[in-house]
Amino acid sequence: MGCRPVGATAPRRQVNDRAWVIPMGYSRTMVADLLRQLGFQQAADEALRVLPEQIDLRQLEEFGDQHGISRGMLIDRMGGSP
């Protein structure tokens, strides 16, 4: 490691070609809090009763389908567009 002139870019490191897939989980409490904030009070209460502590995306989608809550509805209520 040495000094570089001002404006010079840092040397690039080689990156392995393998992609890492890290499954993202959601907590039951986080889901319930979000549902409550977005006006889905009954679904939030149900989430706390029936969902496991950690939920994966598939489980979250199934829960939404069972309660008539789509990803688009959530995005819309958060002020975005699908």
PDB file of N, CA, C and O in Angstrom:
ATOM      1  N   MET A   1       0.842  -1.173   0.000  1.00  0.00           N
ATOM      2  CA  MET A   1       0.000   0.000   0.000  1.00  0.00           C
ATOM      3  C   MET A   1       0.881   1.228   0.000  1.00  0.00           C
ATOM      4  O   MET A   1       1.722   1.390   0.834  1.00  0.00           O
ATOM      5  N   GLY A   2       0.657   2.052  -0.927  1.00  0.00           N
ATOM      6  CA  GLY A   2       1.424   3.283  -0.988  1.00  0.00           C
ATOM      7  C   GLY A   2       0.505   4.445  -1.264  1.00  0.00           C
ATOM      8  O   GLY A   2      -0.701   4.325  -1.310  1.00  0.00           O
ATOM      9  N   CYS A   3       1.103   5.576  -1.464  1.00  0.00           N
ATOM     10  CA  CYS A   3       0.329   6.770  -1.782  1.00  0.00           C
ATOM     11  C   CYS A   3       0.004   6.782  -3.273  1.00  0.00           C
ATOM     12  O   CYS A   3       0.758   6.282  -4.091  1.00  0.00           O
ATOM     13  N   ARG A   4      -1.120   7.379  -3.607  1.00  0.00           N
ATOM     14  CA  ARG A   4      -1.506   7.551  -5.003  1.00  0.00           C
ATOM     15  C   ARG A   4      -1.694   9.037  -5.261  1.00  0.00           C
ATOM     16  O   ARG A   4      -2.077   9.784  -4.361  1.00  0.00           O
ATOM     17  N   PRO A   5      -1.527   9.427  -6.482  1.00  0.00           N
ATOM     18  CA  PRO A   5      -1.796  10.822  -6.806  1.00  0.00           C
ATOM     19  C   PRO A   5      -3.281  11.138  -6.604  1.00  0.00           C
ATOM     20  O   PRO A   5      -4.129  10.261  -6.725  1.00  0.00           O
ATOM     21  N   VAL A   6      -3.597  12.380  -6.326  1.00  0.00           N
ATOM     22  CA  VAL A   6      -4.978  12.804  -6.156  1.00  0.00           C
ATOM     23  C   VAL A   6      -5.759  12.464  -7.416  1.00  0.00           C
ATOM     24  O   VAL A   6      -5.308  12.714  -8.522  1.00  0.00           O
ATOM     25  N   GLY A   7      -6.918  11.888  -7.246  1.00  0.00           N
ATOM     26  CA  GLY A   7      -7.765  11.543  -8.379  1.00  0.00           C
ATOM     27  C   GLY A   7      -7.504  10.164  -8.955  1.00  0.00           C
ATOM     28  O   GLY A   7      -8.257   9.679  -9.779  1.00  0.00           O
ATOM     29  N   ALA A   8      -6.430   9.501  -8.532  1.00  0.00           N
ATOM     30  CA  ALA A   8      -6.139   8.163  -9.034  1.00  0.00           C
ATOM     31  C   ALA A   8      -7.087   7.161  -8.377  1.00  0.00           C
ATOM     32  O   ALA A   8      -7.440   7.301  -7.214  1.00  0.00           O
ATOM     33  N   THR A   9      -7.506   6.188  -9.126  1.00  0.00           N
ATOM     34  CA  THR A   9      -8.419   5.191  -8.571  1.00  0.00           C
ATOM     35  C   THR A   9      -7.640   4.104  -7.849  1.00  0.00           C
ATOM     36  O   THR A   9      -6.476   3.849  -8.151  1.00  0.00           O
ATOM     37  N   ALA A  10      -8.314   3.484  -6.910  1.00  0.00           N
ATOM     38  CA  ALA A  10      -7.710   2.382  -6.163  1.00  0.00           C
ATOM     39  C   ALA A  10      -7.580   1.178  -7.074  1.00  0.00           C
ATOM     40  O   ALA A  10      -8.379   0.994  -7.985  1.00  0.00           O
ATOM     41  N   PRO A  11      -6.558   0.360  -6.870  1.00  0.00           N
ATOM     42  CA  PRO A  11      -6.434  -0.844  -7.681  1.00  0.00           C
ATOM     43  C   PRO A  11      -7.639  -1.752  -7.477  1.00  0.00           C
ATOM     44  O   PRO A  11      -8.185  -1.838  -6.391  1.00  0.00           O
ATOM     45  N   ARG A  12      -8.062  -2.411  -8.540  1.00  0.00           N
ATOM     46  CA  ARG A  12      -9.229  -3.295  -8.460  1.00  0.00           C
ATOM     47  C   ARG A  12      -8.817  -4.674  -7.971  1.00  0.00           C
ATOM     48  O   ARG A  12      -7.770  -5.169  -8.336  1.00  0.00           O
ATOM     49  N   ARG A  13      -9.677  -5.267  -7.178  1.00  0.00           N
ATOM     50  CA  ARG A  13      -9.450  -6.621  -6.697  1.00  0.00           C
ATOM     51  C   ARG A  13     -10.202  -7.590  -7.598  1.00  0.00           C
ATOM     52  O   ARG A  13     -11.276  -7.281  -8.099  1.00  0.00           O
ATOM     53  N   GLN A  14      -9.653  -8.758  -7.769  1.00  0.00           N
ATOM     54  CA  GLN A  14     -10.331  -9.793  -8.536  1.00  0.00           C
ATOM     55  C   GLN A  14     -11.497 -10.330  -7.712  1.00  0.00           C
ATOM     56  O   GLN A  14     -11.377 -10.555  -6.520  1.00  0.00           O
ATOM     57  N   VAL A  15     -12.629 -10.514  -8.349  1.00  0.00           N
ATOM     58  CA  VAL A  15     -13.808 -11.030  -7.674  1.00  0.00           C
ATOM     59  C   VAL A  15     -14.074 -12.425  -8.202  1.00  0.00           C
ATOM     60  O   VAL A  15     -14.033 -12.668  -9.399  1.00  0.00           O
ATOM     61  N   ASN A  16     -14.346 -13.326  -7.296  1.00  0.00           N
ATOM     62  CA  ASN A  16     -14.666 -14.692  -7.670  1.00  0.00           C
ATOM     63  C   ASN A  16     -15.950 -14.699  -8.491  1.00  0.00           C
ATOM     64  O   ASN A  16     -16.873 -13.942  -8.227  1.00  0.00           O
ATOM     65  N   ASP A  17     -16.054 -15.549  -9.498  1.00  0.00           N
ATOM     66  CA  ASP A  17     -17.231 -15.600 -10.363  1.00  0.00           C
ATOM     67  C   ASP A  17     -18.455 -16.219  -9.699  1.00  0.00           C
ATOM     68  O   ASP A  17     -19.542 -16.150 -10.236  1.00  0.00           O
ATOM     69  N   ARG A  18     -18.296 -16.820  -8.570  1.00  0.00           N
ATOM     70  CA  ARG A  18     -19.423 -17.461  -7.900  1.00  0.00           C
ATOM     71  C   ARG A  18     -20.312 -16.424  -7.235  1.00  0.00           C
ATOM     72  O   ARG A  18     -19.848 -15.479  -6.623  1.00  0.00           O
ATOM     73  N   ALA A  19     -21.613 -16.618  -7.356  1.00  0.00           N
ATOM     74  CA  ALA A  19     -22.575 -15.719  -6.717  1.00  0.00           C
ATOM     75  C   ALA A  19     -23.008 -16.323  -5.387  1.00  0.00           C
ATOM     76  O   ALA A  19     -23.203 -17.528  -5.280  1.00  0.00           O
ATOM     77  N   TRP A  20     -23.158 -15.485  -4.418  1.00  0.00           N
ATOM     78  CA  TRP A  20     -23.633 -15.918  -3.109  1.00  0.00           C
ATOM     79  C   TRP A  20     -25.113 -15.607  -3.012  1.00  0.00           C
ATOM     80  O   TRP A  20     -25.548 -14.503  -3.311  1.00  0.00           O
ATOM     81  N   VAL A  21     -25.885 -16.586  -2.590  1.00  0.00           N
ATOM     82  CA  VAL A  21     -27.305 -16.383  -2.375  1.00  0.00           C
ATOM     83  C   VAL A  21     -27.551 -16.512  -0.883  1.00  0.00           C
ATOM     84  O   VAL A  21     -27.299 -17.558  -0.292  1.00  0.00           O
ATOM     85  N   ILE A  22     -28.025 -15.437  -0.304  1.00  0.00           N
ATOM     86  CA  ILE A  22     -28.297 -15.427   1.125  1.00  0.00           C
ATOM     87  C   ILE A  22     -29.799 -15.250   1.303  1.00  0.00           C
ATOM     88  O   ILE A  22     -30.343 -14.210   0.958  1.00  0.00           O
ATOM     89  N   PRO A  23     -30.487 -16.289   1.775  1.00  0.00           N
ATOM     90  CA  PRO A  23     -31.936 -16.158   1.943  1.00  0.00           C
ATOM     91  C   PRO A  23     -32.259 -15.115   2.997  1.00  0.00           C
ATOM     92  O   PRO A  23     -31.636 -15.078   4.052  1.00  0.00           O
ATOM     93  N   MET A  24     -33.209 -14.261   2.682  1.00  0.00           N
ATOM     94  CA  MET A  24     -33.597 -13.215   3.616  1.00  0.00           C
ATOM     95  C   MET A  24     -34.803 -13.683   4.403  1.00  0.00           C
ATOM     96  O   MET A  24     -35.752 -14.206   3.840  1.00  0.00           O
ATOM     97  N   GLY A  25     -34.765 -13.516   5.678  1.00  0.00           N
ATOM     98  CA  GLY A  25     -35.881 -13.881   6.525  1.00  0.00           C
ATOM     99  C   GLY A  25     -36.530 -12.638   7.104  1.00  0.00           C
ATOM    100  O   GLY A  25     -35.963 -11.547   7.090  1.00  0.00           O
ATOM    101  N   TYR A  26     -37.725 -12.815   7.576  1.00  0.00           N
ATOM    102  CA  TYR A  26     -38.482 -11.723   8.168  1.00  0.00           C
ATOM    103  C   TYR A  26     -38.953 -12.181   9.535  1.00  0.00           C
ATOM    104  O   TYR A  26     -39.302 -13.335   9.721  1.00  0.00           O
ATOM    105  N   SER A  27     -38.995 -11.275  10.483  1.00  0.00           N
ATOM    106  CA  SER A  27     -39.505 -11.647  11.803  1.00  0.00           C
ATOM    107  C   SER A  27     -41.011 -11.436  11.836  1.00  0.00           C
ATOM    108  O   SER A  27     -41.550 -10.549  11.167  1.00  0.00           O
ATOM    109  N   ARG A  28     -41.673 -12.264  12.608  1.00  0.00           N
ATOM    110  CA  ARG A  28     -43.129 -12.165  12.773  1.00  0.00           C
ATOM    111  C   ARG A  28     -43.523 -10.777  13.270  1.00  0.00           C
ATOM    112  O   ARG A  28     -44.483 -10.183  12.778  1.00  0.00           O
ATOM    113  N   THR A  29     -42.759 -10.241  14.201  1.00  0.00           N
ATOM    114  CA  THR A  29     -43.054  -8.924  14.765  1.00  0.00           C
ATOM    115  C   THR A  29     -42.921  -7.828  13.712  1.00  0.00           C
ATOM    116  O   THR A  29     -43.757  -6.927  13.642  1.00  0.00           O
ATOM    117  N   MET A  30     -41.878  -7.920  12.884  1.00  0.00           N
ATOM    118  CA  MET A  30     -41.679  -6.927  11.831  1.00  0.00           C
ATOM    119  C   MET A  30     -42.854  -6.939  10.859  1.00  0.00           C
ATOM    120  O   MET A  30     -43.362  -5.887  10.469  1.00  0.00           O
ATOM    121  N   VAL A  31     -43.296  -8.132  10.480  1.00  0.00           N
ATOM    122  CA  VAL A  31     -44.427  -8.265   9.558  1.00  0.00           C
ATOM    123  C   VAL A  31     -45.685  -7.670  10.185  1.00  0.00           C
ATOM    124  O   VAL A  31     -46.398  -6.883   9.556  1.00  0.00           O
ATOM    125  N   ALA A  32     -45.959  -8.026  11.432  1.00  0.00           N
ATOM    126  CA  ALA A  32     -47.157  -7.524  12.111  1.00  0.00           C
ATOM    127  C   ALA A  32     -47.119  -6.003  12.247  1.00  0.00           C
ATOM    128  O   ALA A  32     -48.128  -5.325  12.014  1.00  0.00           O
ATOM    129  N   ASP A  33     -45.967  -5.457  12.607  1.00  0.00           N
ATOM    130  CA  ASP A  33     -45.837  -3.997  12.747  1.00  0.00           C
ATOM    131  C   ASP A  33     -46.103  -3.292  11.418  1.00  0.00           C
ATOM    132  O   ASP A  33     -46.803  -2.281  11.371  1.00  0.00           O
ATOM    133  N   LEU A  34     -45.543  -3.827  10.340  1.00  0.00           N
ATOM    134  CA  LEU A  34     -45.749  -3.224   9.026  1.00  0.00           C
ATOM    135  C   LEU A  34     -47.218  -3.303   8.613  1.00  0.00           C
ATOM    136  O   LEU A  34     -47.790  -2.322   8.133  1.00  0.00           O
ATOM    137  N   LEU A  35     -47.835  -4.469   8.812  1.00  0.00           N
ATOM    138  CA  LEU A  35     -49.249  -4.612   8.463  1.00  0.00           C
ATOM    139  C   LEU A  35     -50.103  -3.616   9.244  1.00  0.00           C
ATOM    140  O   LEU A  35     -51.007  -2.981   8.693  1.00  0.00           O
ATOM    141  N   ARG A  36     -49.804  -3.455  10.507  1.00  0.00           N
ATOM    142  CA  ARG A  36     -50.559  -2.516  11.348  1.00  0.00           C
ATOM    143  C   ARG A  36     -50.374  -1.083  10.853  1.00  0.00           C
ATOM    144  O   ARG A  36     -51.334  -0.326  10.740  1.00  0.00           O
ATOM    145  N   GLN A  37     -49.143  -0.715  10.523  1.00  0.00           N
ATOM    146  CA  GLN A  37     -48.872   0.647  10.026  1.00  0.00           C
ATOM    147  C   GLN A  37     -49.609   0.930   8.726  1.00  0.00           C
ATOM    148  O   GLN A  37     -49.992   2.068   8.455  1.00  0.00           O
ATOM    149  N   LEU A  38     -49.815  -0.111   7.921  1.00  0.00           N
ATOM    150  CA  LEU A  38     -50.451   0.058   6.618  1.00  0.00           C
ATOM    151  C   LEU A  38     -51.967  -0.139   6.674  1.00  0.00           C
ATOM    152  O   LEU A  38     -52.634  -0.128   5.647  1.00  0.00           O
ATOM    153  N   GLY A  39     -52.509  -0.329   7.881  1.00  0.00           N
ATOM    154  CA  GLY A  39     -53.951  -0.397   8.049  1.00  0.00           C
ATOM    155  C   GLY A  39     -54.561  -1.782   8.011  1.00  0.00           C
ATOM    156  O   GLY A  39     -55.784  -1.917   7.944  1.00  0.00           O
ATOM    157  N   PHE A  40     -53.752  -2.810   8.067  1.00  0.00           N
ATOM    158  CA  PHE A  40     -54.256  -4.181   8.068  1.00  0.00           C
ATOM    159  C   PHE A  40     -54.246  -4.728   9.496  1.00  0.00           C
ATOM    160  O   PHE A  40     -53.481  -5.629   9.838  1.00  0.00           O
ATOM    161  N   GLN A  41     -55.101  -4.165  10.344  1.00  0.00           N
ATOM    162  CA  GLN A  41     -55.101  -4.504  11.766  1.00  0.00           C
ATOM    163  C   GLN A  41     -55.381  -5.985  12.021  1.00  0.00           C
ATOM    164  O   GLN A  41     -54.673  -6.628  12.793  1.00  0.00           O
ATOM    165  N   GLN A  42     -56.431  -6.525  11.394  1.00  0.00           N
ATOM    166  CA  GLN A  42     -56.796  -7.921  11.640  1.00  0.00           C
ATOM    167  C   GLN A  42     -55.710  -8.874  11.148  1.00  0.00           C
ATOM    168  O   GLN A  42     -55.390  -9.857  11.819  1.00  0.00           O
ATOM    169  N   ALA A  43     -55.114  -8.567   9.995  1.00  0.00           N
ATOM    170  CA  ALA A  43     -54.037  -9.409   9.477  1.00  0.00           C
ATOM    171  C   ALA A  43     -52.824  -9.345  10.400  1.00  0.00           C
ATOM    172  O   ALA A  43     -52.140 -10.351  10.610  1.00  0.00           O
ATOM    173  N   ALA A  44     -52.559  -8.181  10.971  1.00  0.00           N
ATOM    174  CA  ALA A  44     -51.431  -8.038  11.899  1.00  0.00           C
ATOM    175  C   ALA A  44     -51.640  -8.903  13.139  1.00  0.00           C
ATOM    176  O   ALA A  44     -50.722  -9.603  13.581  1.00  0.00           O
ATOM    177  N   ASP A  45     -52.846  -8.863  13.680  1.00  0.00           N
ATOM    178  CA  ASP A  45     -53.157  -9.695  14.848  1.00  0.00           C
ATOM    179  C   ASP A  45     -53.022 -11.180  14.513  1.00  0.00           C
ATOM    180  O   ASP A  45     -52.470 -11.955  15.291  1.00  0.00           O
ATOM    181  N   GLU A  46     -53.525 -11.553  13.341  1.00  0.00           N
ATOM    182  CA  GLU A  46     -53.444 -12.952  12.906  1.00  0.00           C
ATOM    183  C   GLU A  46     -51.985 -13.371  12.699  1.00  0.00           C
ATOM    184  O   GLU A  46     -51.603 -14.486  13.041  1.00  0.00           O
ATOM    185  N   ALA A  47     -51.174 -12.489  12.145  1.00  0.00           N
ATOM    186  CA  ALA A  47     -49.758 -12.788  11.918  1.00  0.00           C
ATOM    187  C   ALA A  47     -49.066 -13.138  13.232  1.00  0.00           C
ATOM    188  O   ALA A  47     -48.284 -14.087  13.297  1.00  0.00           O
ATOM    189  N   LEU A  48     -49.361 -12.376  14.274  1.00  0.00           N
ATOM    190  CA  LEU A  48     -48.754 -12.652  15.576  1.00  0.00           C
ATOM    191  C   LEU A  48     -49.204 -13.992  16.145  1.00  0.00           C
ATOM    192  O   LEU A  48     -48.464 -14.636  16.879  1.00  0.00           O
ATOM    193  N   ARG A  49     -50.418 -14.409  15.786  1.00  0.00           N
ATOM    194  CA  ARG A  49     -50.936 -15.681  16.299  1.00  0.00           C
ATOM    195  C   ARG A  49     -50.426 -16.894  15.532  1.00  0.00           C
ATOM    196  O   ARG A  49     -50.147 -17.930  16.128  1.00  0.00           O
ATOM    197  N   VAL A  50     -50.324 -16.791  14.198  1.00  0.00           N
ATOM    198  CA  VAL A  50     -50.108 -18.008  13.407  1.00  0.00           C
ATOM    199  C   VAL A  50     -48.727 -18.150  12.767  1.00  0.00           C
ATOM    200  O   VAL A  50     -48.320 -19.268  12.441  1.00  0.00           O
ATOM    201  N   LEU A  51     -48.029 -17.058  12.555  1.00  0.00           N
ATOM    202  CA  LEU A  51     -46.741 -17.164  11.865  1.00  0.00           C
ATOM    203  C   LEU A  51     -45.632 -17.585  12.823  1.00  0.00           C
ATOM    204  O   LEU A  51     -45.655 -17.223  14.005  1.00  0.00           O
ATOM    205  N   PRO A  52     -44.651 -18.336  12.323  1.00  0.00           N
ATOM    206  CA  PRO A  52     -43.485 -18.663  13.158  1.00  0.00           C
ATOM    207  C   PRO A  52     -42.652 -17.404  13.405  1.00  0.00           C
ATOM    208  O   PRO A  52     -42.836 -16.381  12.729  1.00  0.00           O
ATOM    209  N   GLU A  53     -41.737 -17.464  14.335  1.00  0.00           N
ATOM    210  CA  GLU A  53     -40.915 -16.288  14.669  1.00  0.00           C
ATOM    211  C   GLU A  53     -40.141 -15.781  13.458  1.00  0.00           C
ATOM    212  O   GLU A  53     -40.050 -14.582  13.233  1.00  0.00           O
ATOM    213  N   GLN A  54     -39.558 -16.675  12.679  1.00  0.00           N
ATOM    214  CA  GLN A  54     -38.844 -16.298  11.459  1.00  0.00           C
ATOM    215  C   GLN A  54     -39.619 -16.815  10.253  1.00  0.00           C
ATOM    216  O   GLN A  54     -40.028 -17.965  10.229  1.00  0.00           O
ATOM    217  N   ILE A  55     -39.813 -15.940   9.263  1.00  0.00           N
ATOM    218  CA  ILE A  55     -40.633 -16.257   8.101  1.00  0.00           C
ATOM    219  C   ILE A  55     -39.810 -16.044   6.845  1.00  0.00           C
ATOM    220  O   ILE A  55     -39.091 -15.051   6.739  1.00  0.00           O
ATOM    221  N   ASP A  56     -39.930 -16.964   5.889  1.00  0.00           N
ATOM    222  CA  ASP A  56     -39.248 -16.738   4.615  1.00  0.00           C
ATOM    223  C   ASP A  56     -40.241 -16.125   3.624  1.00  0.00           C
ATOM    224  O   ASP A  56     -41.431 -15.982   3.914  1.00  0.00           O
ATOM    225  N   LEU A  57     -39.753 -15.741   2.464  1.00  0.00           N
ATOM    226  CA  LEU A  57     -40.576 -15.055   1.480  1.00  0.00           C
ATOM    227  C   LEU A  57     -41.771 -15.904   1.047  1.00  0.00           C
ATOM    228  O   LEU A  57     -42.887 -15.392   0.894  1.00  0.00           O
ATOM    229  N   ARG A  58     -41.575 -17.195   0.868  1.00  0.00           N
ATOM    230  CA  ARG A  58     -42.673 -18.076   0.455  1.00  0.00           C
ATOM    231  C   ARG A  58     -43.794 -18.057   1.491  1.00  0.00           C
ATOM    232  O   ARG A  58     -44.976 -17.922   1.155  1.00  0.00           O
ATOM    233  N   GLN A  59     -43.449 -18.159   2.767  1.00  0.00           N
ATOM    234  CA  GLN A  59     -44.452 -18.137   3.834  1.00  0.00           C
ATOM    235  C   GLN A  59     -45.168 -16.789   3.879  1.00  0.00           C
ATOM    236  O   GLN A  59     -46.378 -16.720   4.106  1.00  0.00           O
ATOM    237  N   LEU A  60     -44.414 -15.730   3.657  1.00  0.00           N
ATOM    238  CA  LEU A  60     -44.988 -14.390   3.669  1.00  0.00           C
ATOM    239  C   LEU A  60     -45.989 -14.218   2.531  1.00  0.00           C
ATOM    240  O   LEU A  60     -47.079 -13.683   2.723  1.00  0.00           O
ATOM    241  N   GLU A  61     -45.632 -14.715   1.351  1.00  0.00           N
ATOM    242  CA  GLU A  61     -46.544 -14.643   0.207  1.00  0.00           C
ATOM    243  C   GLU A  61     -47.806 -15.463   0.458  1.00  0.00           C
ATOM    244  O   GLU A  61     -48.916 -15.021   0.133  1.00  0.00           O
ATOM    245  N   GLU A  62     -47.666 -16.657   1.038  1.00  0.00           N
ATOM    246  CA  GLU A  62     -48.824 -17.495   1.353  1.00  0.00           C
ATOM    247  C   GLU A  62     -49.744 -16.796   2.356  1.00  0.00           C
ATOM    248  O   GLU A  62     -50.964 -16.804   2.208  1.00  0.00           O
ATOM    249  N   PHE A  63     -49.158 -16.176   3.368  1.00  0.00           N
ATOM    250  CA  PHE A  63     -49.956 -15.454   4.360  1.00  0.00           C
ATOM    251  C   PHE A  63     -50.722 -14.321   3.689  1.00  0.00           C
ATOM    252  O   PHE A  63     -51.914 -14.122   3.937  1.00  0.00           O
ATOM    253  N   GLY A  64     -50.052 -13.571   2.842  1.00  0.00           N
ATOM    254  CA  GLY A  64     -50.713 -12.478   2.122  1.00  0.00           C
ATOM    255  C   GLY A  64     -51.848 -12.984   1.249  1.00  0.00           C
ATOM    256  O   GLY A  64     -52.939 -12.402   1.232  1.00  0.00           O
ATOM    257  N   ASP A  65     -51.619 -14.079   0.527  1.00  0.00           N
ATOM    258  CA  ASP A  65     -52.665 -14.662  -0.322  1.00  0.00           C
ATOM    259  C   ASP A  65     -53.885 -15.073   0.502  1.00  0.00           C
ATOM    260  O   ASP A  65     -55.026 -14.834   0.101  1.00  0.00           O
ATOM    261  N   GLN A  66     -53.650 -15.673   1.664  1.00  0.00           N
ATOM    262  CA  GLN A  66     -54.743 -16.128   2.528  1.00  0.00           C
ATOM    263  C   GLN A  66     -55.567 -14.963   3.067  1.00  0.00           C
ATOM    264  O   GLN A  66     -56.740 -15.128   3.403  1.00  0.00           O
ATOM    265  N   HIS A  67     -54.948 -13.784   3.144  1.00  0.00           N
ATOM    266  CA  HIS A  67     -55.637 -12.629   3.719  1.00  0.00           C
ATOM    267  C   HIS A  67     -55.979 -11.563   2.677  1.00  0.00           C
ATOM    268  O   HIS A  67     -56.365 -10.449   3.027  1.00  0.00           O
ATOM    269  N   GLY A  68     -55.819 -11.917   1.407  1.00  0.00           N
ATOM    270  CA  GLY A  68     -56.179 -10.982   0.338  1.00  0.00           C
ATOM    271  C   GLY A  68     -55.283  -9.758   0.267  1.00  0.00           C
ATOM    272  O   GLY A  68     -55.725  -8.683  -0.154  1.00  0.00           O
ATOM    273  N   ILE A  69     -54.025  -9.918   0.662  1.00  0.00           N
ATOM    274  CA  ILE A  69     -53.079  -8.808   0.652  1.00  0.00           C
ATOM    275  C   ILE A  69     -51.987  -9.128  -0.360  1.00  0.00           C
ATOM    276  O   ILE A  69     -51.237 -10.083  -0.191  1.00  0.00           O
ATOM    277  N   SER A  70     -51.911  -8.318  -1.398  1.00  0.00           N
ATOM    278  CA  SER A  70     -50.907  -8.552  -2.433  1.00  0.00           C
ATOM    279  C   SER A  70     -49.706  -7.635  -2.228  1.00  0.00           C
ATOM    280  O   SER A  70     -49.781  -6.626  -1.510  1.00  0.00           O
ATOM    281  N   ARG A  71     -48.639  -7.986  -2.884  1.00  0.00           N
ATOM    282  CA  ARG A  71     -47.423  -7.153  -2.839  1.00  0.00           C
ATOM    283  C   ARG A  71     -47.739  -5.756  -3.375  1.00  0.00           C
ATOM    284  O   ARG A  71     -47.308  -4.754  -2.811  1.00  0.00           O
ATOM    285  N   GLY A  72     -48.526  -5.702  -4.448  1.00  0.00           N
ATOM    286  CA  GLY A  72     -48.907  -4.417  -5.035  1.00  0.00           C
ATOM    287  C   GLY A  72     -49.685  -3.542  -4.062  1.00  0.00           C
ATOM    288  O   GLY A  72     -49.487  -2.325  -4.019  1.00  0.00           O
ATOM    289  N   MET A  73     -50.581  -4.156  -3.275  1.00  0.00           N
ATOM    290  CA  MET A  73     -51.342  -3.392  -2.282  1.00  0.00           C
ATOM    291  C   MET A  73     -50.414  -2.791  -1.238  1.00  0.00           C
ATOM    292  O   MET A  73     -50.577  -1.635  -0.839  1.00  0.00           O
ATOM    293  N   LEU A  74     -49.448  -3.581  -0.793  1.00  0.00           N
ATOM    294  CA  LEU A  74     -48.501  -3.078   0.212  1.00  0.00           C
ATOM    295  C   LEU A  74     -47.677  -1.933  -0.345  1.00  0.00           C
ATOM    296  O   LEU A  74     -47.502  -0.901   0.308  1.00  0.00           O
ATOM    297  N   ILE A  75     -47.187  -2.103  -1.562  1.00  0.00           N
ATOM    298  CA  ILE A  75     -46.382  -1.047  -2.198  1.00  0.00           C
ATOM    299  C   ILE A  75     -47.211   0.224  -2.350  1.00  0.00           C
ATOM    300  O   ILE A  75     -46.747   1.329  -2.067  1.00  0.00           O
ATOM    301  N   ASP A  76     -48.462   0.054  -2.797  1.00  0.00           N
ATOM    302  CA  ASP A  76     -49.356   1.205  -2.971  1.00  0.00           C
ATOM    303  C   ASP A  76     -49.568   1.949  -1.669  1.00  0.00           C
ATOM    304  O   ASP A  76     -49.495   3.174  -1.610  1.00  0.00           O
ATOM    305  N   ARG A  77     -49.808   1.218  -0.591  1.00  0.00           N
ATOM    306  CA  ARG A  77     -50.048   1.868   0.715  1.00  0.00           C
ATOM    307  C   ARG A  77     -48.782   2.515   1.282  1.00  0.00           C
ATOM    308  O   ARG A  77     -48.866   3.392   2.132  1.00  0.00           O
ATOM    309  N   MET A  78     -47.615   2.069   0.803  1.00  0.00           N
ATOM    310  CA  MET A  78     -46.357   2.695   1.242  1.00  0.00           C
ATOM    311  C   MET A  78     -46.012   3.898   0.362  1.00  0.00           C
ATOM    312  O   MET A  78     -45.002   4.545   0.584  1.00  0.00           O
ATOM    313  N   GLY A  79     -46.856   4.146  -0.651  1.00  0.00           N
ATOM    314  CA  GLY A  79     -46.635   5.317  -1.497  1.00  0.00           C
ATOM    315  C   GLY A  79     -45.840   5.056  -2.760  1.00  0.00           C
ATOM    316  O   GLY A  79     -45.486   5.977  -3.474  1.00  0.00           O
ATOM    317  N   GLY A  80     -45.559   3.795  -3.053  1.00  0.00           N
ATOM    318  CA  GLY A  80     -44.793   3.464  -4.255  1.00  0.00           C
ATOM    319  C   GLY A  80     -45.708   2.996  -5.358  1.00  0.00           C
ATOM    320  O   GLY A  80     -46.929   3.099  -5.282  1.00  0.00           O
ATOM    321  N   SER A  81     -45.089   2.498  -6.406  1.00  0.00           N
ATOM    322  CA  SER A  81     -45.865   1.912  -7.495  1.00  0.00           C
ATOM    323  C   SER A  81     -45.256   0.566  -7.850  1.00  0.00           C
ATOM    324  O   SER A  81     -44.044   0.428  -7.854  1.00  0.00           O
ATOM    325  N   PRO A  82     -46.104  -0.437  -8.124  1.00  0.00           N
ATOM    326  CA  PRO A  82     -45.603  -1.790  -8.402  1.00  0.00           C
ATOM    327  C   PRO A  82     -44.796  -1.905  -9.668  1.00  0.00           C
ATOM    328  O   PRO A  82     -44.666  -1.157 -10.481  1.00  0.00           O
TER     329      PRO A  82
END
